[in-house]
Coordinates of C-alpha atoms and ligand atoms in Angstrom, one line a residue:
M1 CA -0.5 -4.9 -22.3
S2 CA -0.5 -7.6 -19.6
S3 CA -1.4 -11.2 -20.6
T4 CA -2.9 -13.9 -18.4
S5 CA 0.5 -15.6 -18.2
Q6 CA 2.1 -12.5 -16.6
I7 CA -0.5 -12.0 -13.9
I8 CA -1.0 -14.1 -10.7
L9 CA -4.5 -14.2 -9.5
L10 CA -4.1 -14.0 -5.7
H11 CA -7.6 -15.0 -4.9
E12 CA -7.5 -18.1 -7.1
I13 CA -4.7 -19.4 -4.8
S14 CA -6.7 -18.8 -1.6
Q15 CA -10.1 -19.8 -0.3
L16 CA -10.9 -16.1 -0.2
K17 CA -13.4 -15.8 -3.0
S18 CA -15.8 -13.1 -1.7
N19 CA -15.1 -9.5 -0.6
E20 CA -16.2 -10.5 2.9
A21 CA -13.8 -13.4 3.0
Q22 CA -11.0 -11.2 1.9
W23 CA -11.9 -8.6 4.5
E24 CA -11.6 -11.2 7.3
P25 CA -9.1 -13.7 6.0
F26 CA -7.6 -14.4 9.4
A27 CA -9.1 -17.8 10.1
W28 CA -7.7 -19.0 6.8
Y29 CA -4.3 -17.5 7.5
K30 CA -4.2 -19.3 10.8
E31 CA -5.1 -22.6 9.2
M32 CA -2.4 -22.1 6.7
R33 CA 0.2 -21.1 9.3
E34 CA -0.6 -24.2 11.3
N35 CA -1.2 -26.8 8.6
N36 CA 0.2 -25.6 5.3
P37 CA 2.8 -23.0 6.0
V38 CA 4.5 -23.6 2.7
I39 CA 2.2 -24.6 -0.1
Y40 CA 2.4 -25.0 -3.9
D41 CA -0.3 -23.9 -6.3
A42 CA 0.1 -26.0 -9.3
E43 CA -2.4 -24.2 -11.5
Q44 CA -0.4 -21.0 -11.4
D45 CA 3.0 -22.5 -10.6
V46 CA 3.3 -20.4 -7.4
W47 CA 4.7 -21.1 -4.0
N48 CA 3.1 -19.5 -0.9
V49 CA 4.5 -18.9 2.5
F50 CA 2.6 -17.8 5.6
L51 CA 5.0 -17.7 8.5
Y52 CA 6.8 -14.5 9.6
D53 CA 10.3 -16.0 9.4
H54 CA 9.7 -17.3 5.9
A55 CA 8.1 -14.1 4.6
K56 CA 11.0 -12.1 6.0
R57 CA 13.5 -14.4 4.3
V58 CA 11.7 -14.0 1.0
L59 CA 11.9 -10.2 1.3
F60 CA 15.5 -10.1 2.5
D61 CA 17.2 -12.7 0.4
H62 CA 17.4 -11.2 -3.1
E63 CA 20.0 -13.8 -4.2
L64 CA 17.3 -16.5 -3.9
F65 CA 14.2 -14.4 -4.3
S66 CA 14.5 -11.8 -7.0
N67 CA 12.4 -8.7 -7.8
K68 CA 13.1 -9.2 -11.5
K69 CA 9.9 -11.0 -12.3
E70 CA 8.3 -12.4 -15.5
R71 CA 5.0 -12.7 -13.6
S72 CA 3.5 -10.8 -10.7
L73 CA 0.6 -10.3 -8.3
I74 CA 0.7 -6.6 -8.9
P75 CA -2.2 -5.8 -11.3
I76 CA -0.5 -2.7 -12.8
P77 CA 0.7 -3.0 -16.4
R78 CA 4.4 -3.8 -16.5
N79 CA 6.9 -1.0 -16.4
D80 CA 10.3 -2.3 -17.3
N81 CA 12.1 0.9 -17.9
R82 CA 15.6 1.3 -16.4
S83 CA 14.6 3.7 -13.7
N84 CA 11.9 1.4 -12.1
V85 CA 13.0 1.2 -8.5
N86 CA 11.0 -1.9 -7.7
S87 CA 11.8 -4.3 -10.6
C88 CA 15.5 -4.9 -9.9
D89 CA 17.9 -6.3 -7.3
P90 CA 20.9 -4.9 -5.5
P91 CA 23.5 -3.6 -6.5
E92 CA 21.6 -2.1 -9.5
H93 CA 18.7 -1.3 -7.2
R94 CA 20.8 1.1 -5.0
K95 CA 21.4 3.5 -7.9
R96 CA 17.7 3.6 -8.9
R97 CA 16.6 4.1 -5.3
A98 CA 19.0 7.0 -4.9
L99 CA 17.1 8.8 -7.6
L100 CA 14.1 9.1 -5.3
A101 CA 15.5 8.7 -1.9
H102 CA 16.3 12.3 -1.1
A103 CA 12.7 13.4 -1.4
F104 CA 11.8 11.1 1.4
T105 CA 14.6 11.9 3.9
P106 CA 13.4 12.9 7.4
R107 CA 14.6 16.5 6.6
S108 CA 12.6 16.7 3.4
L109 CA 9.5 15.3 5.1
E110 CA 9.8 17.7 8.0
E111 CA 9.5 20.5 5.4
W112 CA 6.3 18.9 4.3
R113 CA 4.7 18.6 7.7
P114 CA 3.0 22.0 7.7
K115 CA 1.7 21.5 4.2
I116 CA 0.2 18.1 5.1
Q117 CA -1.2 19.7 8.3
A118 CA -2.9 22.4 6.2
I119 CA -4.4 19.9 3.8
T120 CA -5.7 17.9 6.7
D121 CA -7.1 20.9 8.5
E122 CA -9.1 21.8 5.5
L123 CA -10.6 18.3 5.2
V124 CA -11.4 18.0 8.9
K125 CA -12.9 21.5 8.9
E126 CA -15.4 20.4 6.2
M127 CA -16.7 17.8 8.6
E128 CA -17.2 20.3 11.5
D129 CA -20.9 20.7 11.5
Q130 CA -21.8 17.3 10.2
M131 CA -23.6 14.7 12.3
S132 CA -22.1 11.9 10.2
V133 CA -19.5 11.6 7.5
D134 CA -18.1 9.0 5.1
I135 CA -14.5 9.0 6.4
V136 CA -13.1 7.1 3.4
Q137 CA -14.4 9.6 0.9
K138 CA -13.8 12.7 3.0
L139 CA -10.4 12.0 4.5
A140 CA -8.8 8.7 3.6
I141 CA -9.0 9.2 -0.2
P142 CA -8.4 12.9 -0.6
L143 CA -5.5 13.3 1.9
P144 CA -2.9 10.9 0.3
V145 CA -3.8 11.8 -3.3
T146 CA -3.5 15.6 -2.6
V147 CA -0.2 15.1 -0.7
I148 CA 1.5 13.0 -3.3
A149 CA 0.2 15.2 -6.2
R150 CA 1.7 18.3 -4.4
L151 CA 5.0 16.5 -3.7
L152 CA 5.4 15.6 -7.3
G153 CA 4.3 19.0 -8.5
V154 CA 1.1 17.9 -10.2
P155 CA -1.9 20.3 -9.8
A156 CA -3.9 19.1 -6.8
K157 CA -7.1 20.2 -8.6
D158 CA -6.6 17.1 -10.8
R159 CA -6.7 14.7 -7.9
E160 CA -10.0 13.1 -8.9
R161 CA -8.6 12.2 -12.3
I162 CA -5.4 10.9 -10.7
K163 CA -7.4 8.8 -8.3
H164 CA -9.6 7.5 -11.1
W165 CA -6.6 6.3 -13.1
S166 CA -4.8 4.8 -10.1
D167 CA -8.0 3.0 -9.1
I168 CA -8.2 1.3 -12.5
L169 CA -4.5 0.5 -12.5
F170 CA -4.8 -1.1 -9.0
S171 CA -8.1 -2.9 -9.7
P172 CA -7.9 -6.7 -9.6
Y173 CA -8.0 -9.0 -12.5
N174 CA -10.3 -11.9 -12.7
K175 CA -10.2 -14.9 -15.0
E176 CA -13.6 -14.2 -16.7
A177 CA -13.1 -10.6 -17.7
F178 CA -9.3 -10.7 -18.1
S179 CA -8.9 -9.1 -21.5
D180 CA -11.5 -6.4 -20.8
I181 CA -9.8 -5.4 -17.6
A182 CA -6.4 -5.5 -19.4
E183 CA -7.8 -3.1 -22.0
Q184 CA -9.2 -0.8 -19.4
K185 CA -5.9 -0.7 -17.7
A186 CA -4.0 0.0 -20.9
Q187 CA -6.3 2.9 -21.6
A188 CA -5.9 4.3 -18.1
M189 CA -2.2 4.0 -18.4
Q190 CA -2.2 5.9 -21.7
A191 CA -4.5 8.7 -20.3
F192 CA -2.3 9.0 -17.2
Y193 CA 0.8 9.1 -19.5
D194 CA -0.6 11.7 -21.8
Y195 CA -1.6 13.9 -18.8
L196 CA 1.8 13.8 -17.2
Y197 CA 4.0 14.1 -20.3
P198 CA 3.5 17.8 -20.9
I199 CA 3.9 18.5 -17.2
V200 CA 7.3 16.7 -17.3
Q201 CA 8.4 18.6 -20.4
E202 CA 7.4 21.9 -18.8
K203 CA 9.4 21.1 -15.6
R204 CA 12.4 20.0 -17.5
A205 CA 12.4 23.4 -19.2
H206 CA 11.6 25.3 -16.0
P207 CA 12.5 23.2 -12.9
V208 CA 11.0 24.1 -9.6
D209 CA 11.2 22.5 -6.1
D210 CA 9.3 19.2 -6.5
I211 CA 10.0 15.6 -7.3
I212 CA 9.2 15.7 -11.0
S213 CA 11.7 18.6 -11.5
D214 CA 14.3 16.7 -9.5
L215 CA 13.8 13.6 -11.7
T216 CA 14.3 15.6 -14.9
K217 CA 17.7 16.6 -13.5
A218 CA 18.7 13.2 -12.1
E219 CA 21.3 11.0 -13.8
L220 CA 21.5 7.2 -14.0
E221 CA 24.7 5.6 -15.3
G222 CA 25.8 9.1 -16.4
E223 CA 22.7 9.8 -18.5
Q224 CA 19.7 12.0 -17.7
L225 CA 16.4 10.2 -17.5
T226 CA 14.2 10.6 -20.6
D227 CA 10.8 12.2 -20.4
R228 CA 9.2 8.8 -20.7
E229 CA 11.3 7.5 -17.8
V230 CA 10.3 10.5 -15.6
V231 CA 6.6 10.0 -16.5
M232 CA 6.8 6.3 -15.6
S233 CA 8.6 7.0 -12.3
S234 CA 5.9 9.6 -11.5
I235 CA 3.1 7.2 -12.2
G236 CA 4.9 4.7 -10.0
L237 CA 5.0 7.2 -7.1
L238 CA 1.4 8.4 -7.6
G239 CA 0.3 4.7 -7.4
A240 CA 2.5 3.6 -4.6
G241 CA 1.7 6.5 -2.4
N242 CA -2.0 6.6 -2.9
E243 CA -4.2 3.5 -2.5
T244 CA -2.0 2.1 0.3
T245 CA -2.2 5.2 2.5
T246 CA -5.9 5.4 1.8
T247 CA -6.2 1.8 3.1
L248 CA -4.2 2.6 6.2
I249 CA -6.4 5.7 7.1
S250 CA -9.7 3.9 6.4
N251 CA -8.6 0.8 8.4
M252 CA -7.6 3.0 11.4
F253 CA -11.1 4.2 11.6
Y254 CA -12.6 0.7 11.1
A255 CA -10.3 -0.7 13.8
M256 CA -11.3 2.0 16.3
L257 CA -15.0 1.3 15.7
F258 CA -15.1 -2.4 15.4
D259 CA -11.8 -4.1 16.4
K260 CA -11.3 -2.1 19.6
P261 CA -14.4 0.0 20.5
G262 CA -13.4 2.5 23.3
I263 CA -9.9 3.1 22.1
Y264 CA -10.9 6.4 20.7
Q265 CA -11.3 7.8 24.3
E266 CA -7.9 6.4 25.2
L267 CA -6.4 8.4 22.3
R268 CA -8.3 11.5 23.3
N269 CA -6.8 11.3 26.8
D270 CA -3.3 10.6 25.5
L271 CA -2.4 11.6 21.9
S272 CA 1.0 10.1 22.3
L273 CA -0.7 6.8 21.6
V274 CA -1.5 7.7 18.0
P275 CA 1.8 6.2 16.5
K276 CA 1.1 3.0 18.5
L277 CA -2.4 2.7 17.1
I278 CA -1.0 3.2 13.5
E279 CA 1.6 0.4 13.9
E280 CA -1.0 -1.9 15.3
V281 CA -3.4 -1.3 12.4
L282 CA -0.5 -1.9 10.0
R283 CA 0.1 -5.2 11.7
F284 CA -3.4 -6.3 12.5
R285 CA -5.5 -5.2 9.6
F286 CA -3.7 -4.6 6.3
P287 CA -4.1 -6.6 3.1
A288 CA -0.5 -7.2 2.0
S289 CA 1.1 -9.9 0.0
M290 CA 4.4 -9.6 -1.9
D291 CA 6.0 -11.7 -4.6
R292 CA 9.4 -12.6 -5.9
Q293 CA 10.8 -14.8 -8.6
I294 CA 12.9 -17.8 -7.4
A295 CA 16.4 -17.1 -8.8
Q296 CA 18.0 -20.5 -8.2
D297 CA 16.7 -24.0 -7.3
T298 CA 16.4 -24.1 -3.5
N299 CA 14.9 -26.1 -0.7
V300 CA 15.4 -23.5 2.0
F301 CA 11.8 -24.0 3.2
G302 CA 12.0 -27.8 3.0
F303 CA 10.5 -28.2 -0.5
E304 CA 12.1 -28.3 -3.9
M305 CA 11.5 -24.9 -5.4
K306 CA 12.6 -24.3 -9.0
K307 CA 14.3 -21.4 -10.6
G308 CA 11.7 -19.2 -12.4
Q309 CA 8.8 -20.1 -10.2
I310 CA 7.1 -17.3 -8.2
I311 CA 6.8 -17.2 -4.5
V312 CA 4.2 -15.2 -2.6
A313 CA 4.8 -14.0 1.0
W314 CA 1.4 -13.6 2.7
I315 CA 2.3 -10.6 4.8
G316 CA -1.1 -10.3 6.5
A317 CA -0.6 -13.9 7.7
A318 CA 3.0 -13.3 8.8
N319 CA 1.9 -10.3 10.8
R320 CA -0.3 -12.6 13.0
D321 CA 2.3 -15.2 13.6
E322 CA 2.2 -16.1 17.4
A323 CA 5.9 -16.9 17.3
Q324 CA 6.5 -13.1 16.8
F325 CA 3.5 -11.4 18.4
E326 CA 2.0 -12.6 21.6
H327 CA -1.8 -13.0 21.4
A328 CA -1.4 -12.0 17.8
E329 CA -5.1 -12.3 17.0
A330 CA -5.9 -9.4 19.5
F331 CA -5.8 -5.8 18.6
D332 CA -3.4 -4.4 21.2
I333 CA -1.7 -1.1 20.7
H334 CA 0.3 -1.6 23.9
R335 CA 2.0 -4.9 22.8
Q336 CA 5.8 -4.5 22.6
G337 CA 7.2 -4.8 19.1
N338 CA 4.1 -4.2 17.0
Q339 CA 6.3 -2.2 14.6
K340 CA 8.1 -5.5 13.6
H341 CA 5.2 -6.0 11.2
L342 CA 6.2 -6.6 7.5
T343 CA 3.5 -4.3 6.0
F344 CA 6.1 -1.9 4.6
G345 CA 8.2 -4.9 3.4
A346 CA 11.8 -5.6 4.6
G347 CA 15.3 -5.5 3.3
S348 CA 16.5 -3.4 0.3
H349 CA 13.0 -2.7 -1.1
F350 CA 11.6 -1.5 2.3
C351 CA 8.9 1.1 1.5
L352 CA 10.5 4.4 0.6
G353 CA 7.3 6.2 1.5
A354 CA 6.8 4.6 4.9
P355 CA 7.8 7.8 6.9
L356 CA 5.5 9.8 4.7
A357 CA 2.6 7.3 5.1
R358 CA 3.2 7.3 8.9
M359 CA 3.3 11.1 9.0
E360 CA 0.0 11.4 7.0
A361 CA -1.8 8.9 9.2
N362 CA -0.5 10.6 12.3
I363 CA -1.5 14.1 11.3
A364 CA -4.9 12.8 10.1
L365 CA -5.7 11.0 13.3
T366 CA -4.4 13.5 15.7
T367 CA -6.2 16.4 14.0
F368 CA -9.4 14.4 13.8
V369 CA -9.3 13.2 17.5
K370 CA -8.7 16.8 18.7
Q371 CA -11.7 17.9 16.8
F372 CA -14.3 15.3 17.7
A373 CA -15.3 14.1 21.2
N374 CA -16.3 10.6 19.9
I375 CA -17.2 8.5 16.9
Q376 CA -19.8 5.7 16.5
P377 CA -20.6 3.3 13.7
A378 CA -23.5 4.5 11.5
E379 CA -26.8 3.0 12.4
A380 CA -27.6 -0.3 10.7
F381 CA -24.0 -0.5 9.4
D382 CA -23.7 -3.4 7.0
L383 CA -20.1 -4.1 6.0
T384 CA -21.0 -5.9 2.8
E385 CA -22.3 -2.7 1.3
H386 CA -19.0 -0.9 1.8
L387 CA -16.4 -3.3 0.4
I388 CA -14.9 -3.2 -3.0
D389 CA -12.7 -5.5 -5.1
S390 CA -9.2 -4.6 -4.6
G391 CA -6.0 -5.7 -6.3
V392 CA -4.0 -5.8 -3.1
G393 CA -6.6 -7.6 -0.9
Q394 CA -9.6 -6.2 0.8
S395 CA -10.7 -2.5 0.8
L396 CA -13.4 -0.2 2.0
Q397 CA -14.9 2.1 -0.5
S398 CA -16.9 3.9 2.2
L399 CA -17.2 4.0 6.0
P400 CA -20.0 6.1 7.4
I401 CA -19.4 7.2 10.9
R402 CA -21.4 9.3 13.4
L403 CA -19.6 12.3 14.8
E404 CA -19.9 13.8 18.3
S405 CA -18.5 17.3 18.6
V406 CA -16.7 18.7 21.6
Ligands
HEM1 C1 0.5 2.5 4.3 C2 1.0 2.9 3.2 C3 2.1 2.1 2.4 C4 2.3 0.8 2.4 C5 1.6 -0.3 3.3 C6 3.4 0.5 1.5 C7 3.9 -0.7 1.3 C8 5.1 -0.9 0.5 C9 5.7 -2.2 0.4 C10 5.3 -3.5 1.0 C11 6.8 -2.0 -0.4 C12 7.9 -3.1 -0.7 C13 7.6 -3.7 -2.1 C14 8.6 -4.9 -2.3 O1 9.2 -5.4 -1.4 O2 8.7 -5.2 -3.5 C15 6.8 -0.6 -0.8 C16 7.7 -0.1 -1.6 C17 7.7 1.2 -2.1 N1 6.8 2.2 -1.6 FE1 5.4 2.0 -0.3 N2 3.7 1.7 0.9 C18 3.0 2.7 1.5 C19 3.1 4.1 1.2 C20 3.9 4.6 0.3 C21 4.0 6.0 0.0 C22 3.2 7.1 0.7 C23 5.0 6.2 -0.9 C24 5.4 7.5 -1.5 C25 5.1 8.0 -2.6 C26 5.5 4.9 -1.2 C27 6.5 4.6 -2.1 C28 7.1 3.4 -2.3 C29 8.2 3.1 -3.2 C30 8.9 4.2 -4.1 C31 8.6 1.8 -3.1 C32 9.6 1.0 -3.8 C33 10.9 0.9 -3.0 C34 11.9 -0.1 -3.6 O3 11.5 -0.9 -4.4 O4 13.1 0.1 -3.3 N3 4.9 4.0 -0.4 N4 5.7 0.0 -0.2

């Protein structure tokens, strides 16, 4: 179980105490970039960086900034098993990543395209005769969880349970209720584990064409992964591929309605703009922060940082750094170089699922835009009613929109 000493409370570091402030943290990010680009939080013994170049250095330089961490922002109970792809550094990291990499090659993903399209078609069809719909509940949540469940080989009918466990694992800690939340997470982890264990055993005995079967055959250092290791890797993938992609799809719709009204018609006239919109949403409106443990004393950023301290790269702030993105505070799908954002990370740990997330978002938006002539915000839309606490930053739990059919 996690203890207070292992968890970094992101919102304790920042001025972003309410859900609304976390949803629109951009003025605070700007202030930090301009006045305190490198700042130390003594209470939690954590360094924070906000500029693009600094964030990128933190992600790339594993000799100074290691992924082997005693403490973390990530609110998921620790998984230190030897196949965990994220909790290690090169060269060890390369072998662990190879266990998963082949499922995410462009070729493997192309084989998945028709299945993702079919899942999306079904979800969009259910909206056909509706005047309004909650796009988070009807598309942004079910699409990623169904896709990742099918990729792993877990019954898609169980998607609600999977989503429930992964919501608990990702939910944020807070100081006041720390031990209750830790207990809830430990229970969710155990339930998730007990659910997956027999599935892994069955696939080891009778492998089929899916990621869990592949993992049961995979070897690390000449030894097959144990059932426990396969279960933990599967939980890792179900978590990594789920909440994040839901956030991307939800935020695409929010951005079209509120950050750039009118862009929907531009997309309808030219569907080739869909990938540009996705990259701009990832840059402009995505709650991302990443942490590393300082591996040796350093003053690379002009301050004395000590081995063992944690450093947080505020990716959402880096993505709005004017030194990298002209008029960075504007939502502009036509700006050159939007894809330089750091939302999928950078360096050796660059998100393995980025091509899958981009494909899901692309299929979701293209299919939706072809189907509906226009979208409008729901009447009397009040953002505060639709936000939830989220471990990674700010999230929508619902987004009602009005649909206009062709
Ligand atoms: C919009 C959606 C997504 C975002 C924003 C995102 C973001 C990230 C980030 C920032 C990292 C790097 C973490 C670090 O540097 O320590 C990462 C790693 C990873 N992501 Fe994603 N992710 C997304 C979707 C997915 C999907 C769909 C999958 C597939 C199941 C996935 C699987 C992974 C894995 C396995 C890693 C670990 C890679 C490593 O440590 O080498 N992600 N992701």
